[in-house]
Amino acid sequence: MEVSGEQKKKVIFSGIQPSGDLTIGNYLGALKNWVKLQNEYDCYFCVVDLHAITVRQEPKDLRRRTLEVLSIYIAAGIDPEKNTMFIQSHVPAHSEASWLLNCYTYVGELSRMTQFKDKSKKYEESVAAGLLNYPVLMAADILLYQTDLVPVGVDQKQHLELTRDLATRFNHAYSPTFVIPEPYIPKAGAKIMDLQEPTKKMSKSSDNPNSFILMMDPPEVIRKKIARAVTDSLGVVRYSDEQPGVKNLMTILSVITGMTPEEIEAKYEGQGYAQFKLDVAEAIVKELEPIQAKVKELLDDKTYLENIYKAGAGKANYVATKTLRKMQKKIGFIPVAK
Ligand code: TYM
């Protein structure tokens, strides 16, 4: 009976790009929720290395970060026994399904994506075609696993909408092939802001290291970055859009400690920002220290990591190839002769 219960679990798929060192934005907006959801769902957590090469990567950094991201998943609490963790490029169906879906996607809908518009401004002359097509690869990632739920930060919402549109389009063109996935965007922490420009999203690709906190930043660096975080001259700890810097620090504290913004306001009433900032820094340090220690341990055991991503790719390959074959058949391709 146990087994049939397991089979009925809904499916989660999510991933993080190894394109830069992970920030607490990635953690609070996505990974921390994966940890919470893992017991109720059949989960696929992918290190999306194919996505990372839409901008040029130094090969040795890409290799290092890919294993580091996997280690961070495990260290943050994703159980390798219960979840499928794998490296995207180990499952060729992602690239293949992405090509197929590209033929059902309009250039117009891709060029309207906010993230494409922002990034293409940044890279101007040398915008890779992969940057435009990137959301189609993301749709392939999700649809190949018949995913029900995709836990992400709010910046991925538009890509999820495209995924749903593509799935619906394909289903209508042929017959039901894909589950239409729903986004899971947390109420708090879905958009952690830049510490220096708190009206912008905190991003691992920012040029200013003071604007983000990395998952692997040592405690003294975290303390310094929080001390330097931009606030305002009002001197009141209040959860308000008029105080974006303070609001962001309150969000971070709230998501880590579970205190509500109201409780935080009450705690620091009449105290200015000094103690508040010290406490935010300590909360982050306390949250990250055990994760960092575990990551270091895991990175020293490459065989253990290899066993995890090997088993993950085995299971992912099986499930993804099944959906890919369905797509190919519906499109009209001749099945490979056995
Ligand atoms: P990526 O690698 O940019 O970010 C990974 C996850 O972290 C979330 N995130 C944030 N959340 C809150 N505040 C922030 N400042 C912040 N910055 C990042 C992102 O929303 C994301 O959930 N395209 C995706 C990766 C991807 C994917 C997928 C995700 C590829 N295929 C399939 C889900 C399903 C990306 O670039 O995320």
CSV table of C-alpha atoms and ligand atoms in Angstrom, one decimal:
chain,number,residue,atom,x,y,z
A,1,MET,CA,0.0,0.0,0.0
A,2,GLU,CA,2.9,2.3,0.8
A,3,VAL,CA,4.1,2.0,-2.8
A,4,SER,CA,0.9,3.2,-4.4
A,5,GLY,CA,0.8,6.2,-2.0
A,6,GLU,CA,4.3,7.1,-3.2
A,7,GLN,CA,3.2,6.8,-6.8
A,8,LYS,CA,0.4,9.3,-6.4
A,9,LYS,CA,2.7,12.1,-5.2
A,10,LYS,CA,2.6,15.2,-7.3
A,11,VAL,CA,5.8,16.2,-9.1
A,12,ILE,CA,8.1,19.2,-8.3
A,13,PHE,CA,10.8,20.3,-10.6
A,14,SER,CA,13.2,23.2,-10.0
A,15,GLY,CA,16.8,24.2,-10.7
A,16,ILE,CA,19.5,26.8,-10.1
A,17,GLN,CA,22.1,27.9,-12.6
A,18,PRO,CA,25.7,27.4,-11.7
A,19,SER,CA,26.5,30.7,-13.4
A,20,GLY,CA,27.7,32.4,-10.3
A,21,ASP,CA,28.2,31.7,-6.6
A,22,LEU,CA,24.7,31.3,-5.1
A,23,THR,CA,23.3,34.2,-3.0
A,24,ILE,CA,20.9,34.2,-0.1
A,25,GLY,CA,18.3,35.3,-2.7
A,26,ASN,CA,18.5,31.8,-4.3
A,27,TYR,CA,18.3,30.3,-0.9
A,28,LEU,CA,15.4,32.2,0.6
A,29,GLY,CA,13.5,32.5,-2.7
A,30,ALA,CA,13.8,28.9,-3.8
A,31,LEU,CA,16.0,26.4,-2.1
A,32,LYS,CA,14.6,26.9,1.4
A,33,ASN,CA,11.1,26.1,0.1
A,34,TRP,CA,12.3,23.0,-1.7
A,35,VAL,CA,13.5,21.7,1.6
A,36,LYS,CA,10.0,22.3,3.1
A,37,LEU,CA,8.2,20.7,0.2
A,38,GLN,CA,10.4,17.7,-0.4
A,39,ASN,CA,8.4,15.2,1.7
A,40,GLU,CA,5.0,15.9,0.1
A,41,TYR,CA,6.2,15.7,-3.5
A,42,ASP,CA,8.2,13.6,-5.9
A,43,CYS,CA,11.0,16.1,-6.5
A,44,TYR,CA,13.5,16.7,-9.2
A,45,PHE,CA,16.2,19.2,-8.3
A,46,CYS,CA,18.5,20.0,-11.2
A,47,VAL,CA,21.8,21.9,-11.5
A,48,VAL,CA,21.0,23.7,-14.8
A,49,ASP,CA,24.4,23.9,-16.4
A,50,LEU,CA,23.0,24.1,-19.9
A,51,HIS,CA,21.3,27.4,-18.9
A,52,ALA,CA,24.5,28.7,-17.4
A,53,ILE,CA,26.3,28.9,-20.8
A,54,THR,CA,23.9,31.5,-22.2
A,55,VAL,CA,26.7,33.8,-21.0
A,56,ARG,CA,30.3,32.8,-21.3
A,57,GLN,CA,31.6,30.7,-18.4
A,58,GLU,CA,35.2,29.9,-17.5
A,59,PRO,CA,35.2,26.0,-17.8
A,60,LYS,CA,37.0,25.4,-14.5
A,61,ASP,CA,34.6,27.8,-12.7
A,62,LEU,CA,31.6,26.1,-14.3
A,63,ARG,CA,32.9,22.7,-13.1
A,64,ARG,CA,33.6,23.9,-9.6
A,65,ARG,CA,30.2,25.7,-9.3
A,66,THR,CA,28.2,22.8,-10.7
A,67,LEU,CA,29.4,20.5,-7.8
A,68,GLU,CA,29.1,23.3,-5.3
A,69,VAL,CA,25.5,24.0,-6.3
A,70,LEU,CA,24.7,20.2,-5.9
A,71,SER,CA,26.5,20.3,-2.5
A,72,ILE,CA,24.5,23.3,-1.4
A,73,TYR,CA,21.3,21.5,-2.3
A,74,ILE,CA,22.3,18.6,-0.1
A,75,ALA,CA,23.7,20.7,2.7
A,76,ALA,CA,20.6,22.9,2.9
A,77,GLY,CA,18.6,19.7,3.6
A,78,ILE,CA,17.5,18.1,0.4
A,79,ASP,CA,17.6,14.4,1.1
A,80,PRO,CA,19.5,12.5,-1.6
A,81,GLU,CA,17.7,9.3,-0.6
A,82,LYS,CA,14.2,10.7,-1.3
A,83,ASN,CA,14.8,13.2,-4.1
A,84,THR,CA,16.2,13.1,-7.6
A,85,MET,CA,19.2,15.4,-7.9
A,86,PHE,CA,21.0,15.6,-11.2
A,87,ILE,CA,23.0,17.7,-13.6
A,88,GLN,CA,21.0,19.0,-16.6
A,89,SER,CA,23.6,18.1,-19.3
A,90,HIS,CA,23.6,14.5,-18.1
A,91,VAL,CA,20.1,14.1,-19.5
A,92,PRO,CA,20.2,14.7,-23.2
A,93,ALA,CA,16.3,14.8,-23.5
A,94,HIS,CA,16.4,18.4,-22.2
A,95,SER,CA,18.3,19.7,-25.2
A,96,GLU,CA,16.2,17.6,-27.6
A,97,ALA,CA,12.9,18.6,-26.1
A,98,SER,CA,14.0,22.1,-26.1
A,99,TRP,CA,14.6,22.0,-29.9
A,100,LEU,CA,11.2,20.5,-30.5
A,101,LEU,CA,9.5,23.1,-28.3
A,102,ASN,CA,11.4,25.9,-30.0
A,103,CYS,CA,9.4,25.1,-33.1
A,104,TYR,CA,6.2,25.8,-31.2
A,105,THR,CA,7.5,29.1,-29.7
A,106,TYR,CA,7.1,32.5,-31.4
A,107,VAL,CA,10.1,34.8,-31.5
A,108,GLY,CA,7.8,37.6,-30.4
A,109,GLU,CA,6.9,36.0,-27.1
A,110,LEU,CA,10.6,35.3,-26.4
A,111,SER,CA,11.8,38.8,-27.2
A,112,ARG,CA,9.1,40.2,-24.8
A,113,MET,CA,10.6,38.3,-21.8
A,114,THR,CA,11.7,40.9,-19.2
A,115,GLN,CA,14.9,38.9,-18.4
A,116,PHE,CA,15.9,38.8,-22.0
A,117,LYS,CA,15.4,42.5,-22.4
A,118,ASP,CA,17.5,43.3,-19.4
A,119,LYS,CA,20.3,40.9,-20.2
A,120,SER,CA,20.4,41.8,-23.9
A,121,LYS,CA,20.9,45.4,-22.8
A,122,LYS,CA,23.8,44.4,-20.6
A,123,TYR,CA,25.6,42.3,-23.3
A,124,GLU,CA,24.6,44.5,-26.2
A,125,GLU,CA,26.5,43.4,-29.4
A,126,SER,CA,27.2,39.8,-28.2
A,127,VAL,CA,23.8,38.6,-27.2
A,128,ALA,CA,23.8,34.8,-27.7
A,129,ALA,CA,20.8,33.2,-29.4
A,130,GLY,CA,20.7,30.9,-26.4
A,131,LEU,CA,19.8,33.9,-24.2
A,132,LEU,CA,16.7,34.4,-26.3
A,133,ASN,CA,15.8,30.7,-26.4
A,134,TYR,CA,16.6,30.1,-22.8
A,135,PRO,CA,12.9,30.1,-21.5
A,136,VAL,CA,12.2,27.3,-24.0
A,137,LEU,CA,14.9,25.1,-22.4
A,138,MET,CA,13.4,25.9,-19.1
A,139,ALA,CA,9.9,24.8,-20.4
A,140,ALA,CA,11.5,21.6,-21.6
A,141,ASP,CA,13.0,21.0,-18.1
A,142,ILE,CA,9.7,21.3,-16.5
A,143,LEU,CA,7.4,19.6,-19.0
A,144,LEU,CA,9.6,16.5,-19.4
A,145,TYR,CA,8.8,15.4,-15.9
A,146,GLN,CA,5.1,16.1,-16.1
A,147,THR,CA,5.6,18.6,-13.3
A,148,ASP,CA,2.7,19.9,-11.2
A,149,LEU,CA,4.6,22.5,-9.1
A,150,VAL,CA,7.6,24.7,-9.7
A,151,PRO,CA,9.0,26.4,-6.6
A,152,VAL,CA,10.8,29.6,-7.8
A,153,GLY,CA,11.4,33.2,-7.0
A,154,VAL,CA,9.1,35.8,-8.5
A,155,ASP,CA,11.6,36.6,-11.3
A,156,GLN,CA,10.8,33.3,-12.9
A,157,LYS,CA,7.1,33.9,-13.0
A,158,GLN,CA,7.0,35.1,-16.7
A,159,HIS,CA,9.0,32.0,-17.8
A,160,LEU,CA,6.5,29.8,-16.0
A,161,GLU,CA,3.7,31.5,-17.9
A,162,LEU,CA,5.4,30.8,-21.2
A,163,THR,CA,5.9,27.2,-20.1
A,164,ARG,CA,2.2,26.9,-19.4
A,165,ASP,CA,1.4,28.5,-22.8
A,166,LEU,CA,3.7,26.1,-24.7
A,167,ALA,CA,2.3,23.1,-22.9
A,168,THR,CA,-1.2,24.1,-23.7
A,169,ARG,CA,-0.3,24.9,-27.3
A,170,PHE,CA,1.3,21.5,-27.8
A,171,ASN,CA,-1.6,19.7,-26.1
A,172,HIS,CA,-4.1,21.4,-28.4
A,173,ALA,CA,-2.1,20.8,-31.5
A,174,TYR,CA,-2.0,17.1,-30.8
A,175,SER,CA,-3.6,15.5,-27.8
A,176,PRO,CA,-2.9,15.8,-24.0
A,177,THR,CA,0.8,15.3,-23.6
A,178,PHE,CA,2.0,17.6,-20.8
A,179,VAL,CA,0.7,18.4,-17.3
A,180,ILE,CA,0.2,22.2,-17.1
A,181,PRO,CA,2.5,23.2,-14.2
A,182,GLU,CA,1.8,25.8,-11.5
A,183,PRO,CA,4.3,28.1,-10.0
A,184,TYR,CA,5.0,28.1,-6.3
A,185,ILE,CA,6.1,31.5,-5.3
A,186,PRO,CA,6.5,32.1,-1.6
A,187,LYS,CA,4.7,35.0,0.1
A,188,ALA,CA,7.8,36.2,1.7
A,189,GLY,CA,11.3,36.0,0.2
A,190,ALA,CA,10.3,35.7,-3.4
A,191,LYS,CA,12.4,38.7,-4.3
A,192,ILE,CA,15.3,39.5,-2.0
A,193,MET,CA,16.7,42.8,-3.0
A,194,ASP,CA,20.2,44.1,-3.7
A,195,LEU,CA,21.8,45.4,-0.5
A,196,GLN,CA,23.2,48.5,-2.2
A,197,GLU,CA,20.3,49.3,-4.6
A,198,PRO,CA,17.3,47.9,-2.7
A,199,THR,CA,14.9,48.6,-5.6
A,200,LYS,CA,16.8,46.0,-7.7
A,201,LYS,CA,16.7,42.2,-7.3
A,202,MET,CA,19.8,40.7,-5.5
A,203,SER,CA,21.7,38.8,-8.2
A,204,LYS,CA,24.7,36.5,-8.3
A,205,SER,CA,25.8,38.3,-11.5
A,206,SER,CA,26.1,41.8,-9.9
A,207,ASP,CA,29.5,43.5,-10.3
A,208,ASN,CA,29.4,44.9,-6.8
A,209,PRO,CA,30.1,42.2,-4.1
A,210,ASN,CA,28.5,44.4,-1.4
A,211,SER,CA,25.2,44.1,-3.1
A,212,PHE,CA,24.7,40.5,-2.3
A,213,ILE,CA,25.5,37.9,0.4
A,214,LEU,CA,26.8,34.6,-1.0
A,215,MET,CA,25.9,31.3,0.5
A,216,MET,CA,29.6,30.7,1.1
A,217,ASP,CA,30.5,34.1,2.5
A,218,PRO,CA,32.4,33.8,5.8
A,219,PRO,CA,30.7,35.3,8.9
A,220,GLU,CA,32.9,38.4,9.0
A,221,VAL,CA,32.1,39.2,5.4
A,222,ILE,CA,28.4,38.7,6.1
A,223,ARG,CA,28.6,41.1,9.0
A,224,LYS,CA,30.4,43.7,7.0
A,225,LYS,CA,28.0,43.5,4.1
A,226,ILE,CA,25.0,43.9,6.3
A,227,ALA,CA,26.6,46.8,8.2
A,228,ARG,CA,27.1,48.5,4.8
A,229,ALA,CA,23.6,47.7,3.5
A,230,VAL,CA,21.8,50.8,2.3
A,231,THR,CA,19.0,51.9,4.6
A,232,ASP,CA,17.6,55.5,4.9
A,233,SER,CA,17.7,58.5,7.3
A,234,LEU,CA,14.4,57.8,8.9
A,235,GLY,CA,15.8,55.6,11.6
A,236,VAL,CA,12.6,53.6,12.1
A,237,VAL,CA,12.4,49.8,11.6
A,238,ARG,CA,9.2,49.8,9.6
A,239,TYR,CA,7.9,47.4,6.9
A,240,SER,CA,7.2,50.0,4.2
A,241,ASP,CA,7.7,50.5,0.5
A,242,GLU,CA,9.1,53.9,1.3
A,243,GLN,CA,12.0,52.2,3.1
A,244,PRO,CA,13.1,49.5,0.6
A,245,GLY,CA,16.5,48.9,2.3
A,246,VAL,CA,15.0,48.3,5.7
A,247,LYS,CA,12.1,46.4,4.3
A,248,ASN,CA,14.5,44.0,2.6
A,249,LEU,CA,16.5,43.4,5.7
A,250,MET,CA,13.2,42.8,7.6
A,251,THR,CA,12.2,40.3,5.0
A,252,ILE,CA,15.5,38.4,5.3
A,253,LEU,CA,15.2,38.3,9.1
A,254,SER,CA,11.5,37.3,8.9
A,255,VAL,CA,12.1,34.4,6.4
A,256,ILE,CA,15.0,33.1,8.4
A,257,THR,CA,13.6,33.4,11.9
A,258,GLY,CA,9.9,33.1,11.3
A,259,MET,CA,9.2,36.4,13.1
A,260,THR,CA,6.5,38.4,11.4
A,261,PRO,CA,7.3,42.0,10.1
A,262,GLU,CA,5.0,43.3,12.9
A,263,GLU,CA,6.9,41.4,15.6
A,264,ILE,CA,10.2,42.8,14.1
A,265,GLU,CA,8.8,46.4,14.1
A,266,ALA,CA,7.8,46.0,17.8
A,267,LYS,CA,11.1,44.5,18.8
A,268,TYR,CA,13.2,47.4,17.4
A,269,GLU,CA,10.8,50.3,18.2
A,270,GLY,CA,12.7,53.4,19.1
A,271,GLN,CA,16.1,51.8,18.6
A,272,GLY,CA,17.4,53.0,15.2
A,273,TYR,CA,19.2,50.5,12.9
A,274,ALA,CA,22.4,49.5,14.7
A,275,GLN,CA,21.1,46.6,16.8
A,276,PHE,CA,18.6,45.6,14.1
A,277,LYS,CA,21.4,45.3,11.5
A,278,LEU,CA,23.6,43.3,14.0
A,279,ASP,CA,20.7,40.9,14.6
A,280,VAL,CA,20.0,40.5,10.8
A,281,ALA,CA,23.7,39.6,10.3
A,282,GLU,CA,23.7,37.1,13.2
A,283,ALA,CA,20.6,35.4,11.9
A,284,ILE,CA,22.2,34.9,8.5
A,285,VAL,CA,25.4,33.7,10.0
A,286,LYS,CA,23.6,31.2,12.2
A,287,GLU,CA,21.5,30.0,9.2
A,288,LEU,CA,24.5,29.6,6.9
A,289,GLU,CA,27.2,28.3,9.1
A,290,PRO,CA,26.1,24.7,9.3
A,291,ILE,CA,25.3,24.7,5.6
A,292,GLN,CA,28.8,26.0,4.8
A,293,ALA,CA,30.5,23.4,7.0
A,294,LYS,CA,28.5,20.6,5.3
A,295,VAL,CA,29.3,21.9,1.8
A,296,LYS,CA,33.0,21.9,2.5
A,297,GLU,CA,32.7,18.3,3.8
A,298,LEU,CA,30.7,17.2,0.7
A,299,LEU,CA,33.2,18.9,-1.7
A,300,ASP,CA,35.9,16.7,-0.2
A,301,ASP,CA,34.0,13.6,-1.1
A,302,LYS,CA,33.7,13.7,-4.8
A,303,THR,CA,32.8,10.0,-5.0
A,304,TYR,CA,29.7,10.6,-2.8
A,305,LEU,CA,28.6,13.4,-5.0
A,306,GLU,CA,29.2,11.4,-8.1
A,307,ASN,CA,27.0,8.6,-6.8
A,308,ILE,CA,24.2,11.1,-6.2
A,309,TYR,CA,24.3,12.7,-9.6
A,310,LYS,CA,24.8,9.4,-11.3
A,311,ALA,CA,21.7,7.9,-9.7
A,312,GLY,CA,19.8,11.1,-10.3
A,313,ALA,CA,20.6,11.1,-14.0
A,314,GLY,CA,19.6,7.5,-14.2
A,315,LYS,CA,16.1,8.2,-12.9
A,316,ALA,CA,15.7,11.6,-14.7
A,317,ASN,CA,16.8,10.0,-18.0
A,318,TYR,CA,14.2,7.3,-17.7
A,319,VAL,CA,11.3,9.7,-17.0
A,320,ALA,CA,12.4,12.5,-19.4
A,321,THR,CA,13.0,10.1,-22.3
A,322,LYS,CA,9.5,8.7,-21.9
A,323,THR,CA,8.0,12.1,-22.4
A,324,LEU,CA,10.4,13.0,-25.2
A,325,ARG,CA,9.4,9.8,-27.1
A,326,LYS,CA,5.7,10.8,-26.7
A,327,MET,CA,6.4,14.2,-28.1
A,328,GLN,CA,8.3,12.7,-31.1
A,329,LYS,CA,5.6,10.3,-31.8
A,330,LYS,CA,2.9,12.9,-31.8
A,331,ILE,CA,4.9,15.2,-34.0
A,332,GLY,CA,5.2,12.4,-36.6
A,333,PHE,CA,8.8,11.2,-36.3
A,334,ILE,CA,9.5,7.6,-37.2
A,335,PRO,CA,10.4,5.7,-34.0
A,336,VAL,CA,14.0,4.5,-33.8
A,337,ALA,CA,14.1,0.8,-35.0
A,338,LYS,CA,14.8,-1.6,-32.2
B,1,TYM,P1,18.5,31.3,-11.1
B,1,TYM,O1,19.6,30.4,-11.2
B,1,TYM,O2,18.7,32.7,-11.6
B,1,TYM,O3,17.9,31.3,-9.7
B,1,TYM,C1,17.6,30.2,-9.0
B,1,TYM,C2,16.3,30.4,-8.1
B,1,TYM,O4,16.6,31.4,-7.2
B,1,TYM,C3,15.5,32.4,-7.3
B,1,TYM,N1,16.1,33.7,-7.1
B,1,TYM,C4,15.6,34.6,-6.1
B,1,TYM,N2,14.6,34.5,-5.3
B,1,TYM,C5,14.4,35.5,-4.5
B,1,TYM,N3,15.2,36.6,-4.5
B,1,TYM,C6,16.2,36.8,-5.3
B,1,TYM,N4,17.0,37.9,-5.3
B,1,TYM,C7,16.5,35.7,-6.2
B,1,TYM,N5,17.4,35.5,-7.2
B,1,TYM,C8,17.1,34.3,-7.7
B,1,TYM,C9,15.0,32.3,-8.7
B,1,TYM,O5,13.7,32.8,-8.9
B,1,TYM,C10,15.1,30.8,-9.0
B,1,TYM,O6,14.0,30.1,-8.4
B,1,TYM,N6,15.8,29.9,-15.1
B,1,TYM,C11,16.1,29.6,-13.7
B,1,TYM,C12,16.7,28.3,-13.5
B,1,TYM,C13,15.8,27.2,-14.2
B,1,TYM,C14,14.6,26.6,-13.6
B,1,TYM,C15,14.3,25.6,-14.6
B,1,TYM,C16,13.9,26.9,-12.5
B,1,TYM,C17,16.1,26.5,-15.3
B,1,TYM,N7,15.2,25.6,-15.6
B,1,TYM,C18,13.1,24.9,-14.4
B,1,TYM,C19,12.7,26.2,-12.3
B,1,TYM,C20,12.3,25.2,-13.2
B,1,TYM,C21,17.1,30.6,-13.2
B,1,TYM,O7,17.8,31.3,-14.0
B,1,TYM,O8,17.2,30.7,-11.9
